[in-house]
Short mmCIF file of C-alpha atoms in Angstrom, two decimals:
data_model
loop_
_atom_site.label_atom_id
_atom_site.label_comp_id
_atom_site.label_asym_id
_atom_site.label_seq_id
_atom_site.Cartn_x
_atom_site.Cartn_y
_atom_site.Cartn_z
CA MET A 1 79.84 58.83 78.00
CA GLU A 2 83.07 59.92 76.37
CA ILE A 3 83.74 63.64 76.00
CA ASN A 4 85.17 64.79 72.67
CA ASN A 5 87.26 67.81 73.63
CA ASN A 6 89.07 68.27 70.31
CA PHE A 7 87.45 71.61 69.53
CA LYS A 8 86.53 73.03 72.90
CA GLU A 9 88.31 76.07 74.27
CA ALA A 10 87.77 78.02 77.49
CA SER A 11 88.94 81.16 79.23
CA VAL A 12 88.33 81.28 82.96
CA VAL A 13 88.47 84.83 84.34
CA ILE A 14 88.93 85.13 88.10
CA PRO A 15 88.86 88.42 90.02
CA VAL A 16 91.42 88.31 92.83
CA TYR A 17 91.09 90.48 95.93
CA ASN A 18 93.26 89.53 98.90
CA GLY A 19 93.56 85.99 97.58
CA ALA A 20 97.26 85.38 98.15
CA GLU A 21 96.58 82.41 100.42
CA THR A 22 94.01 80.70 98.18
CA ILE A 23 94.70 81.52 94.54
CA GLU A 24 97.45 78.93 94.06
CA GLN A 25 95.24 76.09 95.30
CA LEU A 26 92.38 77.25 93.06
CA CYS A 27 94.66 77.36 90.01
CA THR A 28 96.05 73.91 90.83
CA ARG A 29 92.57 72.44 91.02
CA LEU A 30 91.49 74.14 87.80
CA GLY A 31 94.71 72.97 86.14
CA ASP A 32 93.74 69.40 87.01
CA VAL A 33 90.14 69.63 85.78
CA LEU A 34 90.22 71.92 82.74
CA PRO A 35 92.36 69.64 80.53
CA THR A 36 89.76 66.91 80.95
CA LEU A 37 87.06 69.21 79.57
CA PHE A 38 88.82 71.40 77.01
CA SER A 39 91.50 70.94 74.37
CA LYS A 40 92.75 74.48 74.99
CA PHE A 41 92.22 76.67 78.05
CA GLU A 42 93.58 79.62 79.95
CA ILE A 43 93.12 81.07 83.41
CA ILE A 44 93.11 84.86 83.61
CA LEU A 45 93.69 86.31 87.09
CA VAL A 46 92.59 89.93 87.50
CA GLU A 47 94.12 91.52 90.60
CA ASP A 48 91.80 94.12 92.13
CA TYR A 49 94.04 96.35 94.28
CA SER A 50 94.58 93.71 96.94
CA LYS A 51 96.21 94.70 100.21
CA ASP A 52 98.09 91.40 100.46
CA SER A 53 100.70 89.80 98.19
CA SER A 54 98.18 88.58 95.60
CA TRP A 55 100.04 90.14 92.69
CA SER A 56 103.30 88.44 93.68
CA VAL A 57 101.54 85.08 93.81
CA ILE A 58 99.90 85.73 90.43
CA THR A 59 103.19 86.66 88.76
CA GLN A 60 104.85 83.52 90.15
CA LEU A 61 101.97 81.36 88.89
CA CYS A 62 102.31 82.94 85.44
CA LYS A 63 106.00 82.02 85.37
CA THR A 64 105.39 78.38 86.22
CA HIS A 65 102.15 77.68 84.32
CA PRO A 66 101.91 78.81 80.68
CA TYR A 67 98.09 78.69 80.74
CA ILE A 68 97.85 81.26 83.57
CA HIS A 69 97.84 84.98 82.75
CA GLY A 70 97.77 87.93 85.14
#
């Protein structure tokens, strides 16, 4: 079955708490899958007062991937 993704859009909102070690891998995997399902998509990372370097990782991801927002 062929998927017609011409008009599908998605926003994926992810709360991040102490996710510095895992958030990049998650975004990479989503970045591989989402274009196969949607014509337009975004990933929104919401940092929740993490005690690690989550915000630094998020800001770097935003710089290198236009579909990621922090």
